[in-house]
XYZ file of C-alpha atoms in Angstrom:
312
model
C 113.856 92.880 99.163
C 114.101 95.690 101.700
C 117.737 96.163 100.142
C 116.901 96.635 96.860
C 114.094 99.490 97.452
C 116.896 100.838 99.491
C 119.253 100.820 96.720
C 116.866 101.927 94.197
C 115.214 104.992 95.899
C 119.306 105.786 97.119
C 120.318 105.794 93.232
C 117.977 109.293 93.089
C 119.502 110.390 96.009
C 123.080 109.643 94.816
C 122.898 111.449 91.651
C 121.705 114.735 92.939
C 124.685 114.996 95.796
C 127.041 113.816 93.461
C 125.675 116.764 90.612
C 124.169 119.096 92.449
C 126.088 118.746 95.835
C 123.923 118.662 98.535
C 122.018 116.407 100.597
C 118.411 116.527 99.531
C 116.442 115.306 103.143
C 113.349 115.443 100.670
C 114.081 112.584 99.108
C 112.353 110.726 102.059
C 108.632 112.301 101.658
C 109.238 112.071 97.532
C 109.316 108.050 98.019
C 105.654 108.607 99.889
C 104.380 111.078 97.780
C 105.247 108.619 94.731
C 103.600 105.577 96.849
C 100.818 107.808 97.104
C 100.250 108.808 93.859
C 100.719 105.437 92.759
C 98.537 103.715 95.185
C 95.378 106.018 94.379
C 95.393 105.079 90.690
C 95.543 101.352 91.677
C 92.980 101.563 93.986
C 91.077 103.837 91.979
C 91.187 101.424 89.032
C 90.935 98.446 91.155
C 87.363 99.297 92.812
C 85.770 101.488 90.324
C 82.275 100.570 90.742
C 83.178 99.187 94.099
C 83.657 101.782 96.172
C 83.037 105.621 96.618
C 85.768 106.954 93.672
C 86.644 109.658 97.006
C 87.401 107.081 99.321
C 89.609 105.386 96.412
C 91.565 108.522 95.506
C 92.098 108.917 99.172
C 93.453 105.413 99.585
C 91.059 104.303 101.957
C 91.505 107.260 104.517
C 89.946 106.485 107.615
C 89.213 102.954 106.794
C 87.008 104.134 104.592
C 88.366 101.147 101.623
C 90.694 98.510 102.179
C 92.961 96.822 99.433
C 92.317 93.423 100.953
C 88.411 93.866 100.030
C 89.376 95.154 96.498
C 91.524 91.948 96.054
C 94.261 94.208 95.118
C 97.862 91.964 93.826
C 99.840 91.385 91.122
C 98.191 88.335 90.266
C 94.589 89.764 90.497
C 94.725 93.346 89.616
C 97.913 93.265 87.169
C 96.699 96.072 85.009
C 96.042 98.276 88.174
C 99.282 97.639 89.793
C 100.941 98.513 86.475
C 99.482 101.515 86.499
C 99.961 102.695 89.849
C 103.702 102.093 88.897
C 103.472 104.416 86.117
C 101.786 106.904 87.811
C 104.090 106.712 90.898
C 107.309 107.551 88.357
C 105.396 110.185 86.755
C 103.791 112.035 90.414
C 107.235 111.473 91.939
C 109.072 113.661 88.727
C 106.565 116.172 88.343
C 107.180 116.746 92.257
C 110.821 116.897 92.180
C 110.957 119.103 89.285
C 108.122 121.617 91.115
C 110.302 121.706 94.269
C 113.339 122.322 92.434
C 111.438 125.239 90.662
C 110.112 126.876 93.630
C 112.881 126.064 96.562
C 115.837 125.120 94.892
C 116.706 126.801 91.601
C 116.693 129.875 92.954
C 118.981 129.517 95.312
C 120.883 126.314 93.930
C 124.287 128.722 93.640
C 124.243 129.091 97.775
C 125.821 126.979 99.668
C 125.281 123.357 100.243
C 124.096 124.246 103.950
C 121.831 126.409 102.346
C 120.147 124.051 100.081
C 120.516 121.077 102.944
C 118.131 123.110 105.776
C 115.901 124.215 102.298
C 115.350 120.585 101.696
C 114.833 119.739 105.371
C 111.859 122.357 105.388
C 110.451 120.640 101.930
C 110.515 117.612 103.561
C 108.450 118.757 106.878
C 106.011 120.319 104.344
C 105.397 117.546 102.383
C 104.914 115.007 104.692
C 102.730 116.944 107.205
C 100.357 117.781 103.770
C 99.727 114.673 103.258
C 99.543 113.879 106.420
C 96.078 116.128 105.885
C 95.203 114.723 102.970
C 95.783 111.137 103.325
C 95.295 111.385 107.257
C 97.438 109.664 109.779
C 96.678 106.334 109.951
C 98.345 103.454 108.663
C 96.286 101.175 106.345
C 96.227 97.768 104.367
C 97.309 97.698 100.662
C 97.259 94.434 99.506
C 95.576 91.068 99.168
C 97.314 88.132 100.344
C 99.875 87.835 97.110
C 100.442 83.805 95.582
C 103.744 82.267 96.359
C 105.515 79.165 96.488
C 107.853 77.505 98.889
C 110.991 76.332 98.305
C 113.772 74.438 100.231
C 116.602 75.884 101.191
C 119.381 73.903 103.443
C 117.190 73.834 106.649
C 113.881 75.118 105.933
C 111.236 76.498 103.708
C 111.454 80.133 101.990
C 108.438 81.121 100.512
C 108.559 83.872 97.513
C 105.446 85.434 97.046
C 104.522 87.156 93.602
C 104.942 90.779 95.431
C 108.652 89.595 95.775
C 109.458 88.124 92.049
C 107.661 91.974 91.069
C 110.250 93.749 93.244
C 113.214 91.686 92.184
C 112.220 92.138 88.308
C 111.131 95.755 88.353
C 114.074 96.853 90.848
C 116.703 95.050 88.627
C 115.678 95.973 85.151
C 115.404 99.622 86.760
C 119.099 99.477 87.766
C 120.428 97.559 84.316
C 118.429 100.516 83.013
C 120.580 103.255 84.612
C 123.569 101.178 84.635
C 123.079 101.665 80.470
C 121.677 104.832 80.659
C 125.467 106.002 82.496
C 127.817 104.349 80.357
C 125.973 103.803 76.437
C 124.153 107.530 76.192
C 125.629 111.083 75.704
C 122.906 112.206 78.589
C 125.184 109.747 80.872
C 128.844 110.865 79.709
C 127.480 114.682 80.400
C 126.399 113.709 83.693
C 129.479 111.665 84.281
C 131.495 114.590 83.255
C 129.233 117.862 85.397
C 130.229 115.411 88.349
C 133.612 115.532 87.643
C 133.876 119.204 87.047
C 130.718 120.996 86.598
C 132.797 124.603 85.316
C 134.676 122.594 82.910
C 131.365 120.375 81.598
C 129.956 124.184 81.181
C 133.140 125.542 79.423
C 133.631 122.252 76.943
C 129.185 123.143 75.948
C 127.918 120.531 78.286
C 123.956 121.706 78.520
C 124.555 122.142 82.443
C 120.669 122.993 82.913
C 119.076 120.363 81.116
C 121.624 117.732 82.784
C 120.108 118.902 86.103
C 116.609 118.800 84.789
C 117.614 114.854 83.354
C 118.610 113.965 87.170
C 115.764 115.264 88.887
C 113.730 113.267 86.263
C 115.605 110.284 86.567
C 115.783 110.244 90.317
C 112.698 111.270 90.989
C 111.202 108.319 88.415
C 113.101 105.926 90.137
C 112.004 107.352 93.748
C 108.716 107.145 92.923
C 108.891 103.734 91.921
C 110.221 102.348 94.845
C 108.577 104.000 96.916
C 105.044 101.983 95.211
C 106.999 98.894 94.830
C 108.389 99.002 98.978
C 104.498 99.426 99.778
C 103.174 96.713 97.171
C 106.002 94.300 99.104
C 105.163 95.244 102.907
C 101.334 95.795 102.276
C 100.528 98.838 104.430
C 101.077 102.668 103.437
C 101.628 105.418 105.929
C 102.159 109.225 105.407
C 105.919 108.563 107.070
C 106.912 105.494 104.900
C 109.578 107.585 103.063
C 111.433 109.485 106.198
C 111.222 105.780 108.094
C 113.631 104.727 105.324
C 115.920 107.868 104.526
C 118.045 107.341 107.165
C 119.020 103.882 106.439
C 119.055 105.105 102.699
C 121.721 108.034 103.524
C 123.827 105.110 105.532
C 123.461 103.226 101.881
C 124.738 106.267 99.963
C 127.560 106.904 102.397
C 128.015 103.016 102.518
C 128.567 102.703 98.993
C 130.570 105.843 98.354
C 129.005 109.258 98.491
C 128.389 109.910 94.865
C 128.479 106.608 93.648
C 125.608 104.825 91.974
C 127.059 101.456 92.127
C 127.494 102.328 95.638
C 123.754 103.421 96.434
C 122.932 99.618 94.773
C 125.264 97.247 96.588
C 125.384 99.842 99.788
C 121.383 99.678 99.624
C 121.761 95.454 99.276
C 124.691 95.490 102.851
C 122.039 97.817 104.749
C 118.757 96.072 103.893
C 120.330 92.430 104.570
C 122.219 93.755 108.133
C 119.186 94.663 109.413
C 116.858 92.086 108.110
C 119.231 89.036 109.473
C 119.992 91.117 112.538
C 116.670 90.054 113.910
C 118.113 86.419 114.274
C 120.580 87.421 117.213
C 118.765 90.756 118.183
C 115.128 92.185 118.913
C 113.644 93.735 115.815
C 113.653 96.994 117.160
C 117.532 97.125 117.234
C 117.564 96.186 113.563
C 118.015 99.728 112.564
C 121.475 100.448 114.701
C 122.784 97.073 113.710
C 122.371 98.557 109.714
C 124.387 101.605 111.423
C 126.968 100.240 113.141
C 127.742 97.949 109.738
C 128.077 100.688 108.431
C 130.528 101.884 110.817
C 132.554 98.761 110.586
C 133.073 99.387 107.234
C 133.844 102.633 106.881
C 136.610 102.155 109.482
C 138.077 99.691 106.883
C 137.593 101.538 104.185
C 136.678 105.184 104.957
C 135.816 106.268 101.524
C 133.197 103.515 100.682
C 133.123 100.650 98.803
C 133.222 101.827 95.513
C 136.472 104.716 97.311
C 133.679 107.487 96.217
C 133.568 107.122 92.313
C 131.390 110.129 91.067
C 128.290 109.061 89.536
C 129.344 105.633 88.065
C-alpha cells in the first residue's frame, strides 16, 4: 500500500525532472495540500448538519471534529470520499500551476540550482501556511473501514476496504498514464521535449502547453495520493507530504531518474523494504533500511532499474 502512494505521488515528480529538469522539493507539501483540500470536502459533506461547517472546512482543527464521529469510510460515506478525491486532483493542479506562475516560470530558463533552492523555499512556505491554517496537530480521519481476513501460508491478512480503494484507484491511475504516454499525441510530445526539448521546439512541438499538461498531470496525480495515503493510514498532519518525499526521491532515483516506470516499481521496492524491514529491525530504522536498498541497488546497477529511460 505504502508503495503504491509512493509510486503514484513519484510519477508527478518524475515527469517534471525528466521535462523540466530540476528537482521540485515542493512536491512534498503539494501531496498535503491535495490531502487537505480533499479531506475538507469529505468532511464537509460528511457532517453537514453535524457539525459547525468551520470546524469541517478546517478538518477538525483542534479537535474540534473527528472523522471517527462522522463515520467517515468508503463503505459509509462513499459519495464523500469520492469527492474529496476529486477535489484533492483538482486543489493539488490549481496549486502547481499557481506556483509555477509565480516562482517558476519566470525564472524556469536559470539553472537547475536555481529552480531546486526556489522549490525548497515553496515548500517551507507551504507547509508552515498550513501549518496556520490547519494548525499543528495530528488528527483522526477515518472510521474503522470493513475488511476481511484471509489465509495466507502461516497466518491471517486482513484487507480492509481503505486498501481494495488504494489498490483500484492507484492502479487504474497508473494504466491511465501508462496510456496516456504511449496511445496520445500529448504523450509522444512529452516523450519527445524529454528527449530533446530544442529539437521538440524546432520540429512545432507546443513546448508551453506540454509543460502546462505535466504540471496538470502531476499535480492531479499528487493530489490524489496524497488523499488516498491519508484515507489508508487514517490520520492527517500538516507534514504528511515532506515525511514521504524523501523516500519518494529514493523511488525516483531507484527506478531511474526520469523514468515513470521507474517512479512505479521504484515506489513498490521502497514501500515494501521498509514495511517488511520492521520484521528484523525496530520501526524507526525502517526508513534507512528503504535507503540503504536503495544503495544496494544502485551499486548493481548505477543507472536504475529501468538504466534512466526518459519519461517512459
Amino acid at each position: 500500500m505504502r508503495g503504491l502512494v509512493i509510486g503514484l505521488a513519484g510519477i508527478g515528480l518524475s515527469m517534471t525532472y525528466s521535462i523540466l529538469n530540476f528537482a521540485n522539493f515542493a512536491h512534498g507539501d503539494y501531496i498535503t495540500a491535495g490531502a487537505f483540500s480533499g479531506w475538507a470536502t469529505t468532511y464537509l459533506i460528511a457532517g453537514l448538519g453535524r457539525a459547525d461547517v468551520g470546524a469541517l472546512l478546517l478538518v477538525g482543527a483542534g479537535g474540534s471534529v473527528f472523522g471517527g464521529t462522522l463515520g467517515v469510510n468508503v463503505t459509509g460515506t462513499p459519495f464523500a470520499i469520492i469527492a474529496g478525491i476529486i477535489v484533492a486532483g483538482i486543489a493539488a493542479v490549481g496549486l502547481t500551476l499557481a506556483v509555477d506562475k509565480i516562482a517558476f516560470k519566470p525564472i524556469r530558463d536559470e539553472s537547475g540550482i536555481t529552480l531546486l533552492i526556489t522549490s525548497v523555499g515553496v515548500a517551507f512556505a507551504l507547509r508552515y501556511l498550513m501549518q496556520f491554517v490547519f494548525g499543528p496537530s495530528v488528527r483522526g480521519t477515518t472510521n474503522q473501514p470493513a475488511s476481511v481476513s484471509l489465509y495466507f501460508i502461516d497466518g491471517i491478512v486482513r484487507v480492509s476496504t481503505h486498501d481494495a480503494a488504494l489498490v483500484g484507484i492507484g492502479g487504474a491511475l497508473m494504466i491511465g498514464i501508462h496510456l496516456l504516454l504511449q496511445r496520445t499525441k500529448l504523450g509522444k510530445a512529452m516523450r519527445a521535449m524529454s528527449d530533446n526539448e530544442d529539437l521538440a521546439r524546432v520540429t512545432g512541438i507546443p513546448t508551453e502547453q506540454v509543460v502546462r499538461s505535466v504540471w496538470i498531470i502531476g499535480g492531479g496525480l499528487t493530489g490524489i495520493a496524497g488523499y488516498i495515503f491519508i484515507l489508508w493510514k487514517g490520520t492527517l498532519g500538516f507534514n504528511d507530504g515532506w515525511l514521504l518525499l524523501l523516500l519518494i526521491f529514493a523511488a525516483v532515483i531507484l527506478g531511474g531518474i526520469g523514468s515513470i516506470y521507474g517512479a512505479i516499481i521504484g515506489g513498490l521496492v521502497i514501500g515494501l523494504t521498509a514495511s517488511l524491514s520492521v520484521i528484523w529491525i525496530p520501526s524507526a530504522f525502517a526508513r534507512a533500511a528503504a535507503f540503504l536498498m536503495m544503495i544496494v541497488i544502485l551499486l548493481v546497477k548505477p543507472s536504475g532499474i529501468f538504466s534512466g529511460r526518459s519519461t517512459a
